[in-house]
Amino acid sequence: MPAPTRHDDWIAATLADLRAQGLLRTLRHCGPPGVTVRVGGRELLHLASNNYLDLARHPRVIEAAREAVGAWGWGSGASQLISGFTELHEALRAALCAFEHAEDAVLFPTGYQANLGAITALADKGDVVILDKLCHASIVDGARLSGAEVRAFPHNNVARLRALLGKYPNRRVLVAVDTVYSMDGDLAPLPDLVAACTEHRALLLVDEAHATGVLGASGRGACERFGLCASGEPEGPLLRLGTLSKALGGIGGFVVGSAARCDLLRNRARAAIYTTALPPAAAAAAVAALDVVREEPERRRRVLALAGRLRRELRARGWNVPEGETPVLPLIVGAAEATLDLSRRLLEAGILAPAIRPPTVPPGTSRLRISLTAAHNERHLDRLLEALGPGPGLDPDPVGGGGPGGGPGHDPAGARR
Ligand SMILES: *Cc1c(COP(=O)(O)O)cnc(C)c1O
């Protein structure tokens, strides 16, 4: 028997350490995503997907994919610039331009790669990338990989961003943020970010992953919600990025913007150049999903209304859930072990609401991440509320000034970070 490598010793120690801290993650074997999901033979109320508009199994999306597989087969066979960009990819590019009111669009195999590709294409050694502290891992990874100087500002703190921007008057600066923060469900202050970047001639990459299809009058996302991407307006500092894998129910990432910006990405984004193009059927499914978003606005209205009611009711029951206007509700517990216990208690009641722990969120802010879809209804919310019972901030005996809105565990600003 050869001796284990030094890596194997390190792997065993690292896993033991994660296990001891209650941070070891394992895979669940899940059935198809819907309002319920089968896990280990049990059908659970599904509060753990990003399938916000319930499009992953929409008949029109399925039919578009099925038809495309019949005609085109499964794989695209090559990268986009070689021969993998088919007529179906071009149809998706055009559909994204129409949906987003943009001049051009660039496709990536995933949203993760869209961030990696866009940031490394737009920032080099000598440039500066400035991030919100809570932005998605793919933005952080892209920034690190770019070789640029990486700086971060406290979450949504535009004054601190301005201070950083002021330090680099002669450098090319890329600012990158999420528009909806995936683990908090809160919005970026986009108008202020745009103003700061405009003033300092910085480019602002905004990741609409959790907003595309969900926010804005026509579902274009948080930029539309803030009136920032009206048709025909100059795009200014704003460069918009999204994913096809959340509300649109499929797979793939994209960036929309001017033809020049998109040409640059097509020529410099290694995460799109050196990887196989999306399956043509994935492109066809995304076109169908965009059609549904346009034709069935009631889907986004429904999921937002449900989220509004759940947020109100959880807060009234003393749970630490920050205000918000998205289908992502963080129920903040604090300690990792206590969060896991609550998640397990819900699992016993037939509800899947995952515990999110460090390093995904800062230590001491472990939480249940509850996400709703257009397929949920009032009865599902009632089931969750009943299984949770009263929260830690609800003083059963309100003498002494406790009660909803008081008490420990009900201080979103203080308890979160
Ligand atoms: C999920 C997510 C991504 C990655 O998108 P995929 O298509 O799943 O790779 C990127 N950015 C944010 C903010 C996300 O939440």
Short mmCIF file of C-alpha atoms and ligand atoms in Angstrom, two decimals:
data_model
loop_
_atom_site.label_atom_id
_atom_site.label_comp_id
_atom_site.label_asym_id
_atom_site.label_seq_id
_atom_site.Cartn_x
_atom_site.Cartn_y
_atom_site.Cartn_z
CA MET A 1 0.00 0.00 0.00
CA PRO A 2 1.48 3.37 -0.95
CA ALA A 3 1.43 5.97 1.83
CA PRO A 4 -1.43 8.50 1.56
CA THR A 5 -0.41 11.75 -0.14
CA ARG A 6 -0.05 14.88 1.98
CA HIS A 7 -3.30 15.96 0.31
CA ASP A 8 -5.17 12.96 1.71
CA ASP A 9 -4.06 13.79 5.26
CA TRP A 10 -5.22 17.36 4.74
CA ILE A 11 -8.54 16.22 3.18
CA ALA A 12 -9.33 13.98 6.17
CA ALA A 13 -8.48 16.77 8.64
CA THR A 14 -10.48 19.38 6.72
CA LEU A 15 -13.59 17.18 6.54
CA ALA A 16 -13.32 16.29 10.24
CA ASP A 17 -13.08 19.98 11.06
CA LEU A 18 -16.17 20.85 9.00
CA ARG A 19 -18.09 17.99 10.62
CA ALA A 20 -17.11 19.18 14.11
CA GLN A 21 -18.36 22.69 13.32
CA GLY A 22 -21.70 21.45 11.94
CA LEU A 23 -20.72 22.80 8.53
CA LEU A 24 -20.27 19.62 6.51
CA ARG A 25 -22.64 19.65 3.54
CA THR A 26 -24.00 16.63 1.73
CA LEU A 27 -26.20 16.12 -1.31
CA ARG A 28 -29.91 15.38 -1.13
CA HIS A 29 -31.40 13.22 -3.87
CA CYS A 30 -34.41 15.23 -5.04
CA GLY A 31 -37.33 14.56 -7.36
CA PRO A 32 -38.49 17.06 -10.01
CA PRO A 33 -38.96 20.65 -8.81
CA GLY A 34 -42.55 21.70 -8.12
CA VAL A 35 -44.67 23.00 -5.31
CA THR A 36 -43.59 19.84 -3.54
CA VAL A 37 -40.42 17.85 -4.05
CA ARG A 38 -39.66 14.20 -3.32
CA VAL A 39 -36.67 13.76 -1.04
CA GLY A 40 -35.71 10.31 0.22
CA GLY A 41 -39.16 8.90 -0.60
CA ARG A 42 -41.04 11.73 1.14
CA GLU A 43 -43.01 14.45 -0.64
CA LEU A 44 -42.01 17.77 0.98
CA LEU A 45 -43.41 21.28 0.66
CA HIS A 46 -40.69 22.87 -1.52
CA LEU A 47 -39.38 26.19 -0.18
CA ALA A 48 -35.87 25.71 -1.50
CA SER A 49 -35.75 26.51 -5.21
CA ASN A 50 -35.13 29.57 -7.37
CA ASN A 51 -37.83 28.44 -9.81
CA TYR A 52 -39.78 31.60 -8.86
CA LEU A 53 -42.26 31.57 -11.75
CA ASP A 54 -42.64 27.77 -11.76
CA LEU A 55 -41.37 27.62 -15.35
CA ALA A 56 -38.96 24.67 -14.99
CA ARG A 57 -41.84 22.29 -15.75
CA HIS A 58 -44.13 24.63 -17.67
CA PRO A 59 -45.74 22.73 -20.60
CA ARG A 60 -44.60 25.32 -23.16
CA VAL A 61 -41.01 25.25 -21.90
CA ILE A 62 -40.99 21.44 -21.93
CA GLU A 63 -42.51 21.30 -25.40
CA ALA A 64 -39.98 23.81 -26.81
CA ALA A 65 -37.11 21.77 -25.37
CA ARG A 66 -38.59 18.47 -26.58
CA GLU A 67 -39.13 19.77 -30.09
CA ALA A 68 -35.63 21.22 -30.26
CA VAL A 69 -34.05 17.98 -29.03
CA GLY A 70 -35.95 16.12 -31.77
CA ALA A 71 -34.67 18.45 -34.47
CA TRP A 72 -31.21 19.35 -33.16
CA GLY A 73 -30.22 16.49 -30.85
CA TRP A 74 -28.79 17.25 -27.43
CA GLY A 75 -25.29 18.77 -27.40
CA SER A 76 -24.16 21.85 -29.33
CA GLY A 77 -20.88 20.11 -30.23
CA ALA A 78 -18.51 23.08 -29.96
CA SER A 79 -17.86 26.44 -28.38
CA GLN A 80 -19.81 29.47 -29.59
CA LEU A 81 -17.06 30.97 -31.75
CA ILE A 82 -16.25 27.65 -33.50
CA SER A 83 -19.60 26.10 -34.52
CA GLY A 84 -21.72 25.77 -31.34
CA PHE A 85 -23.75 28.97 -31.82
CA THR A 86 -26.82 27.67 -33.71
CA GLU A 87 -29.86 29.37 -35.17
CA LEU A 88 -31.62 28.59 -31.87
CA HIS A 89 -28.89 30.47 -29.96
CA GLU A 90 -29.36 33.42 -32.30
CA ALA A 91 -33.13 33.28 -31.66
CA LEU A 92 -32.42 33.42 -27.91
CA ARG A 93 -29.97 36.30 -28.35
CA ALA A 94 -32.62 38.24 -30.28
CA ALA A 95 -35.34 37.36 -27.73
CA LEU A 96 -33.14 38.60 -24.88
CA CYS A 97 -32.49 41.88 -26.74
CA ALA A 98 -36.23 42.35 -27.22
CA PHE A 99 -37.12 41.40 -23.64
CA GLU A 100 -34.38 43.53 -22.07
CA HIS A 101 -34.74 46.46 -24.53
CA ALA A 102 -31.03 46.07 -25.30
CA GLU A 103 -28.98 46.46 -28.44
CA ASP A 104 -27.10 43.20 -28.03
CA ALA A 105 -26.74 40.15 -25.78
CA VAL A 106 -23.99 37.61 -25.05
CA LEU A 107 -24.76 34.05 -23.92
CA PHE A 108 -22.83 32.02 -21.36
CA PRO A 109 -23.35 28.38 -20.28
CA THR A 110 -24.30 29.52 -16.74
CA GLY A 111 -24.78 32.69 -14.75
CA TYR A 112 -21.66 31.79 -12.80
CA GLN A 113 -19.65 31.82 -16.01
CA ALA A 114 -21.32 35.07 -17.12
CA ASN A 115 -19.85 36.82 -14.08
CA LEU A 116 -16.49 35.09 -14.43
CA GLY A 117 -16.35 35.92 -18.13
CA ALA A 118 -17.66 39.48 -17.97
CA ILE A 119 -15.45 40.60 -15.10
CA THR A 120 -12.25 39.03 -16.45
CA ALA A 121 -13.00 40.52 -19.89
CA LEU A 122 -13.58 44.01 -18.48
CA ALA A 123 -10.84 44.23 -15.84
CA ASP A 124 -7.11 43.59 -16.07
CA LYS A 125 -4.04 44.00 -13.94
CA GLY A 126 -3.81 47.74 -13.27
CA ASP A 127 -7.62 48.15 -13.13
CA VAL A 128 -9.78 48.20 -10.01
CA VAL A 129 -12.84 46.04 -9.26
CA ILE A 130 -15.05 47.25 -6.40
CA LEU A 131 -17.62 44.84 -4.94
CA ASP A 132 -20.44 44.92 -2.45
CA LYS A 133 -19.33 42.79 0.55
CA LEU A 134 -22.31 40.45 0.13
CA CYS A 135 -22.19 39.99 -3.63
CA HIS A 136 -22.42 36.52 -5.15
CA ALA A 137 -19.44 34.15 -5.12
CA SER A 138 -19.23 34.24 -8.93
CA ILE A 139 -18.58 38.01 -8.81
CA VAL A 140 -15.91 37.54 -6.16
CA ASP A 141 -14.28 34.75 -8.17
CA GLY A 142 -14.36 36.79 -11.38
CA ALA A 143 -12.79 39.77 -9.61
CA ARG A 144 -10.00 37.64 -8.14
CA LEU A 145 -9.33 35.90 -11.44
CA SER A 146 -9.14 39.20 -13.35
CA GLY A 147 -5.85 40.18 -11.70
CA ALA A 148 -7.28 43.65 -10.97
CA GLU A 149 -6.99 45.28 -7.56
CA VAL A 150 -10.10 44.12 -5.65
CA ARG A 151 -11.80 46.34 -3.08
CA ALA A 152 -15.15 45.89 -1.26
CA PHE A 153 -17.60 48.28 0.37
CA PRO A 154 -20.02 47.44 3.22
CA HIS A 155 -23.31 46.04 1.99
CA ASN A 156 -25.37 48.65 0.10
CA ASN A 157 -23.28 51.49 1.56
CA VAL A 158 -23.04 53.96 -1.32
CA ALA A 159 -21.15 56.58 0.74
CA ARG A 160 -18.35 54.07 1.31
CA LEU A 161 -18.41 53.14 -2.38
CA ARG A 162 -18.04 56.82 -3.28
CA ALA A 163 -15.08 57.11 -0.93
CA LEU A 164 -13.42 54.16 -2.68
CA LEU A 165 -14.20 55.53 -6.14
CA GLY A 166 -12.55 58.81 -5.14
CA LYS A 167 -9.27 57.00 -4.54
CA TYR A 168 -8.86 55.95 -8.15
CA PRO A 169 -9.50 59.02 -10.34
CA ASN A 170 -7.25 57.79 -13.14
CA ARG A 171 -7.87 54.05 -13.17
CA ARG A 172 -10.46 52.03 -15.07
CA VAL A 173 -12.89 50.96 -12.32
CA LEU A 174 -15.54 48.23 -12.54
CA VAL A 175 -18.15 48.16 -9.77
CA ALA A 176 -20.08 44.89 -9.47
CA VAL A 177 -23.19 44.19 -7.38
CA ASP A 178 -26.19 41.86 -7.15
CA THR A 179 -29.50 43.66 -7.72
CA VAL A 180 -31.26 41.20 -5.39
CA TYR A 181 -29.00 39.59 -2.80
CA SER A 182 -29.47 35.85 -2.97
CA MET A 183 -29.20 35.06 0.75
CA ASP A 184 -30.94 38.22 2.05
CA GLY A 185 -33.54 38.93 -0.62
CA ASP A 186 -32.89 42.68 -0.32
CA LEU A 187 -32.37 45.13 -3.18
CA ALA A 188 -29.30 47.15 -4.16
CA PRO A 189 -29.82 50.96 -4.10
CA LEU A 190 -29.45 51.04 -7.88
CA PRO A 191 -30.24 54.73 -8.61
CA ASP A 192 -27.58 55.85 -6.10
CA LEU A 193 -25.08 53.30 -7.43
CA VAL A 194 -25.68 54.52 -10.99
CA ALA A 195 -25.22 58.15 -9.89
CA ALA A 196 -21.95 57.37 -8.07
CA CYS A 197 -20.56 55.38 -11.01
CA THR A 198 -21.64 58.03 -13.53
CA GLU A 199 -19.85 60.72 -11.54
CA HIS A 200 -16.65 58.69 -11.35
CA ARG A 201 -16.86 57.29 -14.91
CA ALA A 202 -16.89 53.73 -13.55
CA LEU A 203 -18.68 50.81 -15.22
CA LEU A 204 -21.45 49.24 -13.09
CA LEU A 205 -22.06 45.51 -13.64
CA VAL A 206 -25.40 44.54 -12.08
CA ASP A 207 -26.29 40.88 -11.58
CA GLU A 208 -30.06 40.45 -11.95
CA ALA A 209 -29.99 36.67 -11.26
CA HIS A 210 -32.82 36.75 -8.69
CA ALA A 211 -34.70 39.65 -10.29
CA THR A 212 -35.05 38.68 -13.95
CA GLY A 213 -38.65 37.61 -14.56
CA VAL A 214 -39.69 38.63 -11.04
CA LEU A 215 -39.31 42.40 -10.56
CA GLY A 216 -40.34 45.34 -12.75
CA ALA A 217 -43.58 45.99 -14.61
CA SER A 218 -42.61 43.65 -17.46
CA GLY A 219 -40.32 41.37 -15.43
CA ARG A 220 -37.02 42.80 -16.65
CA GLY A 221 -35.68 42.96 -13.13
CA ALA A 222 -34.59 45.45 -10.50
CA CYS A 223 -33.29 47.96 -13.07
CA GLU A 224 -36.77 48.17 -14.51
CA ARG A 225 -38.23 48.33 -10.98
CA PHE A 226 -36.11 51.48 -10.46
CA GLY A 227 -36.84 52.89 -13.94
CA LEU A 228 -33.22 52.50 -15.04
CA CYS A 229 -33.28 50.68 -18.36
CA ALA A 230 -35.96 52.46 -20.34
CA SER A 231 -35.83 51.81 -24.06
CA GLY A 232 -33.81 54.33 -26.06
CA GLU A 233 -32.00 55.85 -23.09
CA PRO A 234 -28.19 55.89 -23.18
CA GLU A 235 -26.99 52.98 -21.06
CA GLY A 236 -24.42 55.08 -19.19
CA PRO A 237 -22.45 53.04 -16.64
CA LEU A 238 -24.99 50.20 -16.45
CA LEU A 239 -24.11 46.72 -17.77
CA ARG A 240 -26.80 44.15 -16.99
CA LEU A 241 -26.24 40.44 -16.37
CA GLY A 242 -28.80 37.71 -15.75
CA THR A 243 -29.36 33.99 -15.60
CA LEU A 244 -31.79 31.70 -17.40
CA SER A 245 -31.62 29.24 -14.51
CA LYS A 246 -33.77 30.89 -11.85
CA ALA A 247 -37.16 32.46 -12.69
CA LEU A 248 -36.73 31.38 -16.32
CA GLY A 249 -36.55 27.75 -15.20
CA GLY A 250 -33.67 26.58 -17.42
CA ILE A 251 -29.91 26.95 -17.67
CA GLY A 252 -27.56 29.60 -19.03
CA GLY A 253 -26.30 33.11 -18.32
CA PHE A 254 -26.33 36.33 -20.31
CA VAL A 255 -25.11 39.91 -20.44
CA VAL A 256 -27.06 42.62 -22.32
CA GLY A 257 -25.72 45.98 -23.43
CA SER A 258 -24.40 47.97 -26.37
CA ALA A 259 -23.03 46.17 -29.42
CA ALA A 260 -19.52 47.39 -28.59
CA ARG A 261 -19.63 46.12 -25.01
CA CYS A 262 -21.05 42.78 -26.16
CA ASP A 263 -18.45 42.47 -28.95
CA LEU A 264 -15.76 42.98 -26.35
CA LEU A 265 -17.20 40.18 -24.20
CA ARG A 266 -17.53 37.82 -27.17
CA ASN A 267 -13.85 38.42 -27.93
CA ARG A 268 -12.38 38.49 -24.43
CA ALA A 269 -14.63 36.47 -22.07
CA ARG A 270 -12.69 33.23 -21.66
CA ALA A 271 -15.59 31.66 -19.69
CA ALA A 272 -17.64 31.83 -22.92
CA ILE A 273 -14.85 31.30 -25.45
CA TYR A 274 -13.25 28.17 -23.99
CA THR A 275 -16.39 26.25 -23.15
CA THR A 276 -19.05 24.41 -25.15
CA ALA A 277 -22.12 26.42 -26.11
CA LEU A 278 -25.44 25.71 -24.40
CA PRO A 279 -27.43 22.80 -25.85
CA PRO A 280 -29.67 24.24 -28.60
CA ALA A 281 -32.70 22.89 -26.72
CA ALA A 282 -31.73 24.95 -23.66
CA ALA A 283 -31.82 28.05 -25.88
CA ALA A 284 -35.23 27.07 -27.27
CA ALA A 285 -36.58 26.46 -23.75
CA ALA A 286 -35.38 29.91 -22.65
CA VAL A 287 -37.14 31.58 -25.60
CA ALA A 288 -40.38 29.83 -24.57
CA ALA A 289 -39.85 30.89 -20.94
CA LEU A 290 -39.41 34.54 -22.01
CA ASP A 291 -42.70 34.25 -23.96
CA VAL A 292 -44.47 33.02 -20.82
CA VAL A 293 -42.97 35.86 -18.74
CA ARG A 294 -44.37 38.35 -21.25
CA GLU A 295 -47.78 36.70 -21.61
CA GLU A 296 -48.47 35.68 -17.99
CA PRO A 297 -47.61 38.67 -15.76
CA GLU A 298 -49.90 37.18 -13.09
CA ARG A 299 -47.12 34.69 -12.26
CA ARG A 300 -44.80 37.38 -10.89
CA ARG A 301 -47.68 39.24 -9.23
CA ARG A 302 -48.71 36.06 -7.49
CA VAL A 303 -45.29 35.11 -6.12
CA LEU A 304 -44.66 38.68 -4.93
CA ALA A 305 -48.06 38.86 -3.20
CA LEU A 306 -47.43 35.52 -1.44
CA ALA A 307 -43.97 36.67 -0.33
CA GLY A 308 -45.44 39.92 1.01
CA ARG A 309 -47.99 38.05 3.08
CA LEU A 310 -45.46 35.53 4.44
CA ARG A 311 -42.99 38.28 5.35
CA ARG A 312 -45.69 40.20 7.26
CA GLU A 313 -46.93 37.13 9.11
CA LEU A 314 -43.47 35.89 10.08
CA ARG A 315 -42.49 39.31 11.42
CA ALA A 316 -45.78 39.60 13.34
CA ARG A 317 -45.00 36.22 14.93
CA GLY A 318 -41.62 37.44 16.17
CA TRP A 319 -39.33 35.86 13.56
CA ASN A 320 -36.31 37.84 12.45
CA VAL A 321 -37.18 38.40 8.79
CA PRO A 322 -36.03 41.72 7.30
CA GLU A 323 -38.40 43.87 5.26
CA GLY A 324 -38.21 43.23 1.55
CA GLU A 325 -40.05 42.92 -1.75
CA THR A 326 -38.67 39.74 -3.32
CA PRO A 327 -39.63 36.03 -3.11
CA VAL A 328 -36.49 35.30 -1.03
CA LEU A 329 -37.10 35.45 2.73
CA PRO A 330 -34.18 34.97 5.10
CA LEU A 331 -35.37 33.79 8.51
CA ILE A 332 -32.33 34.68 10.56
CA VAL A 333 -31.53 32.42 13.49
CA GLY A 334 -27.87 33.21 14.24
CA ALA A 335 -25.96 30.09 15.28
CA ALA A 336 -25.32 27.38 12.68
CA GLU A 337 -26.43 24.49 14.91
CA ALA A 338 -29.69 26.19 15.97
CA THR A 339 -30.44 26.91 12.31
CA LEU A 340 -29.87 23.28 11.40
CA ASP A 341 -32.16 22.21 14.25
CA LEU A 342 -34.95 24.45 12.98
CA SER A 343 -34.47 23.17 9.43
CA ARG A 344 -34.66 19.57 10.74
CA ARG A 345 -37.80 20.35 12.72
CA LEU A 346 -39.47 21.64 9.52
CA LEU A 347 -38.26 18.57 7.64
CA GLU A 348 -40.05 16.38 10.20
CA ALA A 349 -43.18 18.41 9.47
CA GLY A 350 -42.74 17.73 5.74
CA ILE A 351 -41.24 21.10 4.75
CA LEU A 352 -37.96 21.67 2.90
CA ALA A 353 -36.42 25.00 3.95
CA PRO A 354 -32.65 24.76 3.89
CA ALA A 355 -30.28 26.06 6.55
CA ILE A 356 -27.76 28.50 5.07
CA ARG A 357 -24.55 28.63 7.10
CA PRO A 358 -21.04 30.06 6.84
CA PRO A 359 -19.17 30.40 4.57
CA THR A 360 -22.21 31.20 2.40
CA VAL A 361 -23.27 33.86 4.95
CA PRO A 362 -21.20 35.66 7.63
CA PRO A 363 -20.74 33.79 10.94
CA GLY A 364 -23.55 34.44 13.42
CA THR A 365 -26.11 35.08 10.67
CA SER A 366 -27.09 31.50 9.82
CA ARG A 367 -30.60 31.41 8.50
CA LEU A 368 -33.35 29.48 6.83
CA ARG A 369 -33.65 30.64 3.26
CA ILE A 370 -37.31 30.43 2.33
CA SER A 371 -38.07 30.95 -1.35
CA LEU A 372 -41.53 30.96 -2.84
CA THR A 373 -42.78 30.25 -6.35
CA ALA A 374 -45.89 31.15 -8.33
CA ALA A 375 -47.09 27.58 -7.71
CA HIS A 376 -47.46 28.08 -3.95
CA ASN A 377 -50.74 29.17 -2.38
CA GLU A 378 -52.10 30.48 0.90
CA ARG A 379 -52.51 27.00 2.37
CA HIS A 380 -48.81 26.29 1.86
CA LEU A 381 -47.95 29.45 3.80
CA ASP A 382 -50.32 28.42 6.59
CA ARG A 383 -48.59 25.04 6.81
CA LEU A 384 -45.20 26.71 7.19
CA LEU A 385 -46.45 29.21 9.78
CA GLU A 386 -48.03 26.45 11.81
CA ALA A 387 -44.92 24.28 11.71
CA LEU A 388 -42.70 27.19 12.77
CA GLY A 389 -44.88 28.35 15.65
CA PRO A 390 -44.01 31.60 17.44
CA GLY A 391 -40.58 33.13 16.87
CA PRO A 392 -37.98 34.11 19.46
CA GLY A 393 -38.98 37.79 19.30
CA LEU A 394 -42.54 37.11 20.36
CA ASP A 395 -42.88 37.66 24.07
CA PRO A 396 -45.78 35.44 25.21
CA ASP A 397 -46.34 37.88 28.09
CA PRO A 398 -46.06 41.38 26.62
CA VAL A 399 -45.81 43.10 30.03
CA GLY A 400 -42.44 44.86 29.96
CA GLY A 401 -42.51 46.13 26.40
CA GLY A 402 -41.76 42.96 24.42
CA GLY A 403 -44.11 41.60 21.83
CA PRO A 404 -43.88 41.64 18.06
CA GLY A 405 -41.31 44.10 16.86
CA GLY A 406 -39.44 44.12 20.19
CA GLY A 407 -37.40 41.38 21.79
CA PRO A 408 -34.17 39.71 20.79
CA GLY A 409 -34.05 38.15 17.35
CA HIS A 410 -36.18 40.91 15.92
CA ASP A 411 -33.53 43.46 15.17
CA PRO A 412 -32.75 42.92 11.49
CA ALA A 413 -30.01 45.54 11.33
CA GLY A 414 -28.34 44.45 14.55
CA ALA A 415 -28.64 40.71 14.27
CA ARG A 416 -27.62 40.33 10.66
CA ARG A 417 -24.03 41.38 10.50
C1 LIG B 1 -27.36 31.90 -8.85
C2 LIG B 1 -26.57 33.11 -9.07
C3 LIG B 1 -25.60 33.15 -10.07
C4 LIG B 1 -25.21 31.94 -10.85
O1 LIG B 1 -26.16 31.64 -11.81
P1 LIG B 1 -26.21 30.16 -12.42
O2 LIG B 1 -26.94 30.33 -13.68
O3 LIG B 1 -26.90 29.32 -11.41
O4 LIG B 1 -24.78 29.73 -12.61
C5 LIG B 1 -24.96 34.34 -10.29
N1 LIG B 1 -25.24 35.44 -9.56
C6 LIG B 1 -26.16 35.43 -8.57
C7 LIG B 1 -26.43 36.68 -7.80
C8 LIG B 1 -26.84 34.26 -8.29
O5 LIG B 1 -27.73 34.22 -7.30
#
